PDB file of C-alpha atoms in Angstrom:
ATOM      1  CA  ALA K 767     114.934 114.455  70.962  1.00 89.00           C
ATOM      2  CA  GLY K 768     115.266 110.667  70.715  1.00 89.00           C
ATOM      3  CA  PHE K 769     112.761 107.822  70.692  1.00 93.00           C
ATOM      4  CA  ASP K 770     109.549 107.549  72.703  1.00 96.00           C
ATOM      5  CA  SER K 771     110.079 105.052  75.540  1.00 96.00           C
ATOM      6  CA  VAL K 772     108.394 103.200  78.382  1.00 97.00           C
ATOM      7  CA  ILE K 773     109.880 102.952  81.871  1.00 97.00           C
ATOM      8  CA  CYS K 774     108.809 101.638  85.248  1.00 97.00           C
ATOM      9  CA  LYS K 775     107.784 104.130  87.934  1.00 96.00           C
ATOM     10  CA  ASP K 776     110.753 105.198  90.091  1.00 96.00           C
ATOM     11  CA  LYS K 777     113.199 104.414  87.258  1.00 96.00           C
ATOM     12  CA  SER K 778     115.128 106.782  85.004  1.00 97.00           C
ATOM     13  CA  ILE K 779     115.999 106.974  81.335  1.00 97.00           C
ATOM     14  CA  MET K 780     118.686 108.884  79.471  1.00 97.00           C
ATOM     15  CA  LEU K 781     117.306 111.168  76.751  1.00 96.00           C
ATOM     16  CA  ASN K 782     119.561 111.561  73.716  1.00 95.00           C
ATOM     17  CA  ALA K 783     119.243 114.700  71.619  1.00 95.00           C
ATOM     18  CA  LYS K 784     121.303 115.160  68.457  1.00 94.00           C
ATOM     19  CA  GLY K 785     121.828 117.745  65.754  1.00 93.00           C
ATOM     20  CA  ALA K 786     122.329 121.020  67.614  1.00 96.00           C
ATOM     21  CA  ASP K 787     124.953 122.916  69.544  1.00 96.00           C
ATOM     22  CA  ILE K 788     122.708 124.252  72.315  1.00 96.00           C
ATOM     23  CA  TYR K 789     119.825 122.334  73.887  1.00 96.00           C
ATOM     24  CA  THR K 790     116.902 123.511  76.011  1.00 96.00           C
ATOM     25  CA  TRP K 791     114.555 120.931  77.562  1.00 96.00           C
ATOM     26  CA  LEU K 792     111.108 121.475  79.133  1.00 93.00           C
ATOM     27  CA  PRO K 793     109.591 120.554  81.588  1.00 88.00           C
ATOM     28  CA  ASP K 794     112.637 120.587  83.808  1.00 81.00           C
ATOM     29  CA  ALA K 795     111.422 119.249  87.179  1.00 89.00           C
ATOM     30  CA  SER K 796     112.295 115.622  86.446  1.00 95.00           C
ATOM     31  CA  LEU K 797     115.411 116.179  84.307  1.00 96.00           C
ATOM     32  CA  SER K 798     118.994 116.079  85.571  1.00 96.00           C
ATOM     33  CA  CYS K 799     119.826 119.066  83.346  1.00 96.00           C
ATOM     34  CA  THR K 800     117.877 121.281  80.972  1.00 95.00           C
ATOM     35  CA  ASP K 801     120.747 122.534  78.823  1.00 95.00           C
ATOM     36  CA  CYS K 802     122.562 119.306  77.901  1.00 95.00           C
ATOM     37  CA  ALA K 803     122.117 116.828  75.041  1.00 95.00           C
ATOM     38  CA  SER K 804     121.508 113.805  77.276  1.00 96.00           C
ATOM     39  CA  PRO K 805     119.665 114.571  80.502  1.00 97.00           C
ATOM     40  CA  LEU K 806     118.562 111.830  82.848  1.00 97.00           C
ATOM     41  CA  ALA K 807     114.740 111.835  83.000  1.00 97.00           C
ATOM     42  CA  SER K 808     112.956 110.534  86.105  1.00 97.00           C
ATOM     43  CA  PRO K 809     109.253 111.207  85.522  1.00 96.00           C
ATOM     44  CA  LEU K 810     106.634 109.888  87.950  1.00 96.00           C
ATOM     45  CA  TYR K 811     103.880 109.888  85.304  1.00 95.00           C
ATOM     46  CA  ASN K 812     103.622 109.896  81.513  1.00 96.00           C
ATOM     47  CA  THR K 813     105.535 112.967  80.391  1.00 96.00           C
ATOM     48  CA  THR K 814     106.269 114.662  77.095  1.00 96.00           C
ATOM     49  CA  TYR K 815     109.610 116.447  77.067  1.00 97.00           C
ATOM     50  CA  PHE K 816     109.983 119.335  74.639  1.00 97.00           C
ATOM     51  CA  LEU K 817     113.360 120.167  73.151  1.00 97.00           C
ATOM     52  CA  THR K 818     114.602 123.263  71.381  1.00 97.00           C
ATOM     53  CA  GLY K 819     117.916 122.857  69.611  1.00 97.00           C
ATOM     54  CA  THR K 820     119.953 125.809  68.368  1.00 97.00           C
ATOM     55  CA  ASN K 821     122.928 125.548  66.012  1.00 96.00           C
ATOM     56  CA  SER K 822     125.945 127.839  65.904  1.00 94.00           C
ATOM     57  CA  TYR K 823     124.181 130.097  63.357  1.00 95.00           C
ATOM     58  CA  GLY K 824     121.241 130.755  65.674  1.00 95.00           C
ATOM     59  CA  CYS K 825     118.806 128.564  63.753  1.00 96.00           C
ATOM     60  CA  LYS K 826     116.318 126.726  65.983  1.00 97.00           C
ATOM     61  CA  ALA K 827     114.357 123.494  65.668  1.00 96.00           C
ATOM     62  CA  ASN K 828     111.883 121.839  68.033  1.00 97.00           C
ATOM     63  CA  ASP K 829     111.159 118.206  68.831  1.00 96.00           C
ATOM     64  CA  SER K 830     109.585 116.185  71.626  1.00 96.00           C
ATOM     65  CA  VAL K 831     109.864 112.754  73.188  1.00 97.00           C
ATOM     66  CA  ASN K 832     107.163 110.882  75.126  1.00 97.00           C
ATOM     67  CA  ILE K 833     108.118 108.829  78.172  1.00 97.00           C
ATOM     68  CA  SER K 834     105.335 106.511  79.355  1.00 97.00           C
ATOM     69  CA  VAL K 835     105.579 105.452  82.982  1.00 97.00           C
ATOM     70  CA  LYS K 836     104.159 102.102  84.114  1.00 97.00           C
ATOM     71  CA  GLN K 837     102.425 102.458  87.468  1.00 96.00           C
ATOM     72  CA  PRO K 838     102.168  99.768  90.177  1.00 95.00           C
ATOM     73  CA  ALA K 839      99.313  97.326  89.672  1.00 93.00           C
ATOM     74  CA  ASP K 840      96.439  97.376  92.152  1.00 95.00           C
ATOM     75  CA  VAL K 841      94.402  94.310  91.246  1.00 97.00           C
ATOM     76  CA  SER K 842      90.926  93.607  92.540  1.00 96.00           C
ATOM     77  CA  ILE K 843      88.409  90.850  91.812  1.00 95.00           C
ATOM     78  CA  SER K 844      84.668  90.932  91.696  1.00 95.00           C
ATOM     79  CA  VAL K 845      82.692  87.691  91.513  1.00 93.00           C
ATOM     80  CA  SER K 846      79.040  87.482  90.596  1.00 92.00           C
ATOM     81  CA  PRO K 847      77.497  85.677  92.342  1.00 92.00           C
ATOM     82  CA  ASP K 848      79.903  84.597  95.110  1.00 92.00           C
ATOM     83  CA  THR K 849      77.586  81.867  96.421  1.00 94.00           C
ATOM     84  CA  ILE K 850      76.003  79.350  94.054  1.00 95.00           C
ATOM     85  CA  CYS K 851      74.410  75.952  93.827  1.00 95.00           C
ATOM     86  CA  VAL K 852      76.547  73.236  92.248  1.00 95.00           C
ATOM     87  CA  GLY K 853      76.386  73.313  88.454  1.00 94.00           C
ATOM     88  CA  ASN K 854      75.824  77.071  88.197  1.00 95.00           C
ATOM     89  CA  ALA K 855      78.299  79.519  86.672  1.00 95.00           C
ATOM     90  CA  VAL K 856      80.048  82.522  88.168  1.00 96.00           C
ATOM     91  CA  GLN K 857      81.518  85.509  86.362  1.00 96.00           C
ATOM     92  CA  LEU K 858      84.978  86.623  87.477  1.00 97.00           C
ATOM     93  CA  ARG K 859      86.166  90.161  86.731  1.00 97.00           C
ATOM     94  CA  ALA K 860      89.611  91.597  87.431  1.00 97.00           C
ATOM     95  CA  THR K 861      90.647  95.246  87.263  1.00 97.00           C
ATOM     96  CA  GLY K 862      93.768  97.250  88.015  1.00 96.00           C
ATOM     97  CA  ALA K 863      96.345  95.835  85.570  1.00 97.00           C
ATOM     98  CA  GLU K 864      97.017  95.314  81.864  1.00 96.00           C
ATOM     99  CA  LEU K 865      97.587  91.536  81.816  1.00 97.00           C
ATOM    100  CA  TYR K 866      95.934  88.833  83.909  1.00 97.00           C
ATOM    101  CA  SER K 867      96.519  85.218  84.881  1.00 97.00           C
ATOM    102  CA  TRP K 868      93.734  83.335  86.711  1.00 97.00           C
ATOM    103  CA  GLN K 869      94.203  80.363  89.013  1.00 96.00           C
ATOM    104  CA  PRO K 870      93.093  77.619  89.045  1.00 94.00           C
ATOM    105  CA  SER K 871      93.530  78.091  85.308  1.00 91.00           C
ATOM    106  CA  SER K 872      91.886  74.771  84.426  1.00 90.00           C
ATOM    107  CA  SER K 873      88.579  75.844  85.968  1.00 91.00           C
ATOM    108  CA  VAL K 874      88.061  79.125  84.088  1.00 95.00           C
ATOM    109  CA  VAL K 875      86.999  79.670  80.485  1.00 94.00           C
ATOM    110  CA  ASN K 876      89.987  81.878  79.599  1.00 94.00           C
ATOM    111  CA  SER K 877      92.732  82.206  82.173  1.00 95.00           C
ATOM    112  CA  ASN K 878      94.263  85.329  80.574  1.00 96.00           C
ATOM    113  CA  ASP K 879      91.211  87.572  80.185  1.00 96.00           C
ATOM    114  CA  SER K 880      90.178  90.275  82.616  1.00 96.00           C
ATOM    115  CA  ILE K 881      86.652  88.816  82.522  1.00 97.00           C
ATOM    116  CA  THR K 882      86.106  85.072  82.567  1.00 96.00           C
ATOM    117  CA  SER K 883      83.668  82.531  83.959  1.00 96.00           C
ATOM    118  CA  SER K 884      83.730  79.232  85.783  1.00 96.00           C
ATOM    119  CA  ILE K 885      81.427  76.443  86.946  1.00 95.00           C
ATOM    120  CA  PRO K 886      83.036  75.327  90.207  1.00 95.00           C
ATOM    121  CA  LYS K 887      82.051  71.958  91.673  1.00 94.00           C
ATOM    122  CA  THR K 888      83.191  72.753  95.225  1.00 94.00           C
ATOM    123  CA  ASN K 889      84.131  75.826  97.248  1.00 96.00           C
ATOM    124  CA  THR K 890      86.924  77.437  95.246  1.00 95.00           C
ATOM    125  CA  THR K 891      89.429  80.178  95.957  1.00 96.00           C
ATOM    126  CA  TYR K 892      90.217  82.049  92.754  1.00 96.00           C
ATOM    127  CA  SER K 893      93.321  84.176  92.420  1.00 96.00           C
ATOM    128  CA  VAL K 894      94.354  86.526  89.673  1.00 97.00           C
ATOM    129  CA  ILE K 895      97.820  87.930  89.123  1.00 97.00           C
ATOM    130  CA  GLY K 896      97.795  91.282  87.343  1.00 97.00           C
ATOM    131  CA  LYS K 897     100.872  92.671  85.591  1.00 97.00           C
ATOM    132  CA  ASP K 898     101.817  95.485  83.268  1.00 96.00           C
ATOM    133  CA  SER K 899     103.084  94.842  79.738  1.00 94.00           C
ATOM    134  CA  LYS K 900     106.636  95.882  80.613  1.00 95.00           C
ATOM    135  CA  GLY K 901     106.955  93.536  83.602  1.00 94.00           C
ATOM    136  CA  CYS K 902     107.488  96.363  86.082  1.00 96.00           C
ATOM    137  CA  PHE K 903     104.865  95.507  88.664  1.00 96.00           C
ATOM    138  CA  SER K 904     102.446  92.763  89.651  1.00 96.00           C
ATOM    139  CA  ASP K 905      99.726  92.315  92.237  1.00 97.00           C
ATOM    140  CA  THR K 906      97.516  89.392  93.272  1.00 97.00           C
ATOM    141  CA  ALA K 907      93.916  89.335  94.456  1.00 97.00           C
ATOM    142  CA  TYR K 908      91.819  86.465  95.836  1.00 97.00           C
ATOM    143  CA  GLU K 909      88.114  85.667  96.050  1.00 96.00           C
ATOM    144  CA  VAL K 910      86.255  82.645  97.407  1.00 96.00           C
ATOM    145  CA  VAL K 911      83.171  81.191  95.716  1.00 96.00           C
ATOM    146  CA  ASN K 912      80.995  79.039  97.966  1.00 96.00           C
ATOM    147  CA  VAL K 913      79.269  76.129  96.242  1.00 96.00           C
ATOM    148  CA  PHE K 914      76.342  74.369  97.871  1.00 96.00           C
ATOM    149  CA  PRO K 915      74.590  71.154  96.775  1.00 93.00           C
ATOM    150  CA  TYR K 916      70.932  71.104  95.875  1.00 90.00           C
ATOM    151  CA  PRO K 917      68.870  69.667  98.721  1.00 87.00           C
ATOM    152  CA  THR K 918      67.687  66.087  98.309  1.00 84.00           C
ATOM    153  CA  LEU K 919      64.151  65.427  99.372  1.00 79.00           C
ATOM    154  CA  GLN K 920      62.246  62.207  99.837  1.00 80.00           C
ATOM    155  CA  ILE K 921      58.532  62.110 100.400  1.00 79.00           C
ATOM    156  CA  GLN K 922      57.643  59.758 103.227  1.00 77.00           C
ATOM    157  CA  ASP K 923      54.303  58.594 101.802  1.00 74.00           C
ATOM    158  CA  SER K 924      54.728  57.427  98.211  1.00 73.00           C
ATOM    159  CA  ALA K 925      51.016  56.888  97.523  1.00 80.00           C
ATOM    160  CA  VAL K 926      48.181  58.601  99.343  1.00 81.00           C
ATOM    161  CA  VAL K 927      44.475  58.664  98.626  1.00 85.00           C
ATOM    162  CA  VAL K 928      42.584  61.720  99.835  1.00 87.00           C
ATOM    163  CA  GLU K 929      39.060  62.910  99.271  1.00 88.00           C
ATOM    164  CA  ALA K 930      38.580  65.940  97.096  1.00 90.00           C
ATOM    165  CA  GLY K 931      38.574  69.157  99.073  1.00 90.00           C
ATOM    166  CA  THR K 932      40.476  67.804 102.070  1.00 90.00           C
ATOM    167  CA  ALA K 933      43.963  68.831 103.120  1.00 88.00           C
ATOM    168  CA  PHE K 934      46.866  66.431 103.506  1.00 84.00           C
ATOM    169  CA  GLN K 935      50.318  67.304 104.876  1.00 84.00           C
ATOM    170  CA  ILE K 936      53.171  65.825 102.851  1.00 82.00           C
ATOM    171  CA  ASN K 937      56.048  64.731 105.076  1.00 80.00           C
ATOM    172  CA  THR K 938      59.657  64.500 103.946  1.00 77.00           C
ATOM    173  CA  ILE K 939      62.392  62.305 105.312  1.00 72.00           C
TER     174      ILE K 939
END
């Protein structure tokens, strides 16, 4: 029945059977012919094609071929947390593809993992490009992480003497 193969969705592949005189292929919905040696297969999803070959003496043999179909990527990002104080880390998670590439790549721990982390110093827009291993499809998703500074406080009165048991309001500048 030929070799197992991988194709992109909405593409076709020629199947190549050998060794018989009469060929019968199943399933037939996505094949250009079901009684030829080399039908054109146009599956929308992973499909196993089954072949029965018959020689001129009536002897039959069966085989199959798997066609894997790469689907369009639909990448999404989740960031936890999406608002932090400067110096804290965020976890970035991408889903919807096989391979990933994060940007800005210099600010993440591993720019090619589906899950990575970062310690942004300022507000940062992260993007991730997701692709399949065959290069059929890609998609990009974006997420903003807001980074805020810690507040700086100064106490107005640097030294205060109070009697035990009395209240004193501390004022900041």
